[in-house]
Short mmCIF file of C-alpha atoms in Angstrom, two decimals:
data_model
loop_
_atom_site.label_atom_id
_atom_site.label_comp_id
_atom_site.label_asym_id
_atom_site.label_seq_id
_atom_site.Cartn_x
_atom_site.Cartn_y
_atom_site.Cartn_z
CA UNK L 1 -17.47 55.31 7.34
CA UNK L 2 -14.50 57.30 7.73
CA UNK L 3 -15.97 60.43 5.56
CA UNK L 4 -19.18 59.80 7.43
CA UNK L 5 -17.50 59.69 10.54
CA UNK L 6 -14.84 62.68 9.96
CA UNK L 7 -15.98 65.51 12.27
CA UNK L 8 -16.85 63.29 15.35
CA UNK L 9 -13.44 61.58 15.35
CA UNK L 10 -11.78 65.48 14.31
CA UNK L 11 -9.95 64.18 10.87
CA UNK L 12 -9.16 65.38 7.82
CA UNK L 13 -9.75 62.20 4.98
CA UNK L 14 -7.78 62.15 1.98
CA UNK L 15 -8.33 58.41 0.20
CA UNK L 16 -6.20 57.08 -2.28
CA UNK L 17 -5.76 53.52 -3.71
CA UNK L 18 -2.51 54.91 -5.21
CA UNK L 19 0.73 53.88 -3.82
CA UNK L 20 2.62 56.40 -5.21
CA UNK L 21 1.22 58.52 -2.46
CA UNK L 22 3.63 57.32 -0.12
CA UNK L 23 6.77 59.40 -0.62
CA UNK L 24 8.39 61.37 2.57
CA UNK L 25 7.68 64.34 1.11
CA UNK L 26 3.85 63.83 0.91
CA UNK L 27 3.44 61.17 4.18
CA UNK L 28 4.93 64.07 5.99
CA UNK L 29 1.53 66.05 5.71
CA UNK L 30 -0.12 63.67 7.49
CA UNK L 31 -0.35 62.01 11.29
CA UNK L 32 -2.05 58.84 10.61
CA UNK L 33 -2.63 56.33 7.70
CA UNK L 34 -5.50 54.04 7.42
CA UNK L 35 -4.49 50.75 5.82
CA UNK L 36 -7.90 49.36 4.65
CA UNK L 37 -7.89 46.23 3.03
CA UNK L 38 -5.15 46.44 0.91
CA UNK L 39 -4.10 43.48 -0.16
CA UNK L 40 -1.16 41.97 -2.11
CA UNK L 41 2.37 43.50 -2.92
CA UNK L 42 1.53 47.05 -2.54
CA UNK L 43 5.03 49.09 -2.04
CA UNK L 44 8.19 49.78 -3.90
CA UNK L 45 11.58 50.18 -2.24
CA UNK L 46 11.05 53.77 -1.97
CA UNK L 47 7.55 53.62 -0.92
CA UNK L 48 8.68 51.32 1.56
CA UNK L 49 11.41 53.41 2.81
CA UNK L 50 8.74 56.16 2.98
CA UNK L 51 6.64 54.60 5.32
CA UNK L 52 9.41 53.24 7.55
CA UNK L 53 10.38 56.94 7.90
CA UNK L 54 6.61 57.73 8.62
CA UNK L 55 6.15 55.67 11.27
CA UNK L 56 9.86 55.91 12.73
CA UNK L 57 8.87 59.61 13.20
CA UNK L 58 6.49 58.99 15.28
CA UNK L 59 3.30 58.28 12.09
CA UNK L 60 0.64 56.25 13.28
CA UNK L 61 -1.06 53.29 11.12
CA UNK L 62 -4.73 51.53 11.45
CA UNK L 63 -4.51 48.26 9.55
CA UNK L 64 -7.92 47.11 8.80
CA UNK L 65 -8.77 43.38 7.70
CA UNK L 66 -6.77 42.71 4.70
CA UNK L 67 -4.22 45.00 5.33
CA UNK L 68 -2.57 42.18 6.93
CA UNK L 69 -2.87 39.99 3.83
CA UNK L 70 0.07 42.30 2.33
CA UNK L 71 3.74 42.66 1.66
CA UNK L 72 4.80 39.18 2.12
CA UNK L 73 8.33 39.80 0.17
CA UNK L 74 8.99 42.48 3.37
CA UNK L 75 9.64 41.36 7.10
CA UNK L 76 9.70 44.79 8.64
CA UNK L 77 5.81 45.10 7.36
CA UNK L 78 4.05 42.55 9.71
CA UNK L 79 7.02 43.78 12.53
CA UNK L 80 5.26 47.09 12.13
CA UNK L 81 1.79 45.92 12.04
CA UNK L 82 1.95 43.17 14.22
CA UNK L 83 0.82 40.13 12.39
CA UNK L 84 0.39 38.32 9.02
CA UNK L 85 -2.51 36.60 7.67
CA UNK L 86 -2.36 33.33 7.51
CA UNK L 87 -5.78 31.41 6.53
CA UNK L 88 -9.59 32.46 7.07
CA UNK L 89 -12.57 29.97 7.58
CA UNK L 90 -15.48 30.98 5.65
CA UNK L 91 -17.62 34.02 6.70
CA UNK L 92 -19.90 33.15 10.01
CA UNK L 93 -20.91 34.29 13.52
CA UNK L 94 -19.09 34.82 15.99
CA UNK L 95 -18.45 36.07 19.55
CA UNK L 96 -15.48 38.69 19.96
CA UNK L 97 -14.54 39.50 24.10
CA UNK L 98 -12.89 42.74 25.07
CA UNK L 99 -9.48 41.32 26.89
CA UNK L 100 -9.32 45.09 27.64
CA UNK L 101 -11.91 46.28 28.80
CA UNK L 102 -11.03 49.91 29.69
CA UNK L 103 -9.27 50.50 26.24
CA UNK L 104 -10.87 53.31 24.28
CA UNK L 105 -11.54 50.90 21.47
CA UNK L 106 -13.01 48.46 23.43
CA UNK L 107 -14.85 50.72 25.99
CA UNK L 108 -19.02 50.67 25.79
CA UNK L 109 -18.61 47.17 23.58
CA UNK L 110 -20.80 43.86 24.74
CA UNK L 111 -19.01 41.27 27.19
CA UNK L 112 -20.12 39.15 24.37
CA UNK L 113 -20.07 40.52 21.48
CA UNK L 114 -21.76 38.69 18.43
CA UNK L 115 -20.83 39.96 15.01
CA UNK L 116 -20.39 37.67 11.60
CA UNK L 117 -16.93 38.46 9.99
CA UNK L 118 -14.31 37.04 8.13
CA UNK L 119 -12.15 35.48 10.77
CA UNK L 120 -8.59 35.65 10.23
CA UNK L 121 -5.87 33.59 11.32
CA UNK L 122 -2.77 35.15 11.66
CA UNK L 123 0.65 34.20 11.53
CA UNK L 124 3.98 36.36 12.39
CA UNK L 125 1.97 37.62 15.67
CA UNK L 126 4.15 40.01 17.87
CA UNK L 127 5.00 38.71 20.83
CA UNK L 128 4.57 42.51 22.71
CA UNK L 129 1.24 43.23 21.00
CA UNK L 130 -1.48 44.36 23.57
CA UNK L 131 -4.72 42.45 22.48
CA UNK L 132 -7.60 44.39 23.36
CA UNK L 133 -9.80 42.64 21.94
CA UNK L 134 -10.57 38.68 20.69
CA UNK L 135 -13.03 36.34 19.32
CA UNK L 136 -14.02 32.85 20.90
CA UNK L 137 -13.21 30.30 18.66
CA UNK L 138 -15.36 27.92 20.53
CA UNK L 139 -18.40 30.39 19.11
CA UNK L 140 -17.37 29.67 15.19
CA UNK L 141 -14.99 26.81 13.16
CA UNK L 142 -12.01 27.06 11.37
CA UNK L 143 -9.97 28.99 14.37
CA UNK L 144 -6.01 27.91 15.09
CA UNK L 145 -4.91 29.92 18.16
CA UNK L 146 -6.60 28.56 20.94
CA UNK L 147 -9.09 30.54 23.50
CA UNK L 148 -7.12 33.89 23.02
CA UNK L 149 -7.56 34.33 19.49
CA UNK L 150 -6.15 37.98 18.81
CA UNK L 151 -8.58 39.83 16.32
CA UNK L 152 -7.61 43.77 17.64
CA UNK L 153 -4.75 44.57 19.15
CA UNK L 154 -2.14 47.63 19.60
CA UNK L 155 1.71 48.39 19.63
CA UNK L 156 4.11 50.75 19.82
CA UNK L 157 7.01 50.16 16.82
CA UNK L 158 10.17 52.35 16.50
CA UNK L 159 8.66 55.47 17.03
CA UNK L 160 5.34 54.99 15.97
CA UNK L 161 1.76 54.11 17.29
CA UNK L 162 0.35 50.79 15.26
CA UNK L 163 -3.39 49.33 15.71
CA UNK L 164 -4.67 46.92 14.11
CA UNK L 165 -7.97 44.69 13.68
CA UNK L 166 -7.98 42.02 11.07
CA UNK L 167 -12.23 42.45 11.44
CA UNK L 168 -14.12 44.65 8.57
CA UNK L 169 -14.29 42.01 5.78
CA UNK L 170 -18.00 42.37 4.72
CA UNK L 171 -19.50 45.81 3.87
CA UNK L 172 -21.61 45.93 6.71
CA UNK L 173 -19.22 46.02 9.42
CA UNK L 174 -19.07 50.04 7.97
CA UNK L 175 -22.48 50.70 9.25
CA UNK L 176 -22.55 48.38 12.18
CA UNK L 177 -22.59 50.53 15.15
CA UNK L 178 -20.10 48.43 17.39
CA UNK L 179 -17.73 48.01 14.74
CA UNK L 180 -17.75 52.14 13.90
CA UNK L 181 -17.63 52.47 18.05
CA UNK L 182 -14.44 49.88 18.00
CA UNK L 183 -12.94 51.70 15.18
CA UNK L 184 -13.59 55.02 16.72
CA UNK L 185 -11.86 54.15 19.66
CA UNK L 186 -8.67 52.90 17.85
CA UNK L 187 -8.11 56.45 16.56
CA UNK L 188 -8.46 57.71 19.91
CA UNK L 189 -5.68 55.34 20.68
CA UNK L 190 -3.73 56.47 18.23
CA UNK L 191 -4.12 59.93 18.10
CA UNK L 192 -3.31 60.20 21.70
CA UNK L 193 0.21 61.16 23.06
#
């Protein structure tokens, strides 16, 4: 999606699944990072320390999906991104509501928008997130949070610009036009001043 995707949203993609990537040094080549579904105890203290300094310098960071289910052993990570994962009900249909409806990541989407996801709980959530975006849990079972169930939202953290949507599980939300639309809009978000 993101190669795919590269000249209408004006980036430059560089993927890695190396962590070693993230030193000051290198991060300082770059504006954003895309956190997609990483999962697990990713960083050392130096790669840590390198991403703190990213984002303190004004870096901005799209968590996708599992990049939530990450760095438990670190309690500036879900600061920074807004949220931990907590539990997930097994893969279904749903119905996701802009909350912000003029947002650029949530502009052109559905009142009601039905998608089938992998629909995180999350735990840890920010108190001064903006949620622009959130699923009905009356539409599927297994949600905790109540009618505003946060699935997208957006922050600024000590410097930098953080958004993050804990949809993209399944390997079609990367061709589903909504979900490229949402994500689209994010980076719009986040590359703006």
């Amino acid at each position: 999606m993101f190669r795919n995707k590269a000249t209408d949203w004006n980036l430059t993609v560089t993927e890695s699944e190396d962590a070693g990537a993230f030193t000051i040094d290198n991060l300082n080549h770059y504006k954003l990072i895309v956190l997609l579904n990483n999962s697990g105890e990713l960083f050392t203290d130096p790669q840590r320390a390198a991403l703190q300094n990213f984002v303190r310098n004004g870096g901005r960071v799209l968590g996708i999906h599992g990049a939530a289910d990450a760095e438990y052993n670190w309690a500036w990570y879900p600061q920074m991104l807004g949220g931990w994962f907590y539990t997930h009900p097994e893969i279904q249909d749903a119905e996701c509501y802009p909350v912000v409806a003029d947002h650029a990541s949530t502009r052109g989407l559905p009142d009601r928008w039905k998608r089938k996801d992998e629909w995180y709980n999350i735990k840890s959530l920010q108190t001064d997130n903006v949620t622009v975006l959130a699923v009905d849990e009356s539409t599927y079972n297994g949600g905790i949070h109540g009618g505003n169930h946060p699935i997208s939202w957006h922050r600024s953290f000590e410097g930098g610009k953080i958004f993050y949507t804990a949809m993209g599980h399944t390997s079609e939300s990367y061709t589903e036009p909504l979900f490229i639309q949402h994500i689209g809009g994010a980076i719009e978000w986040l590359k703006s001043e």
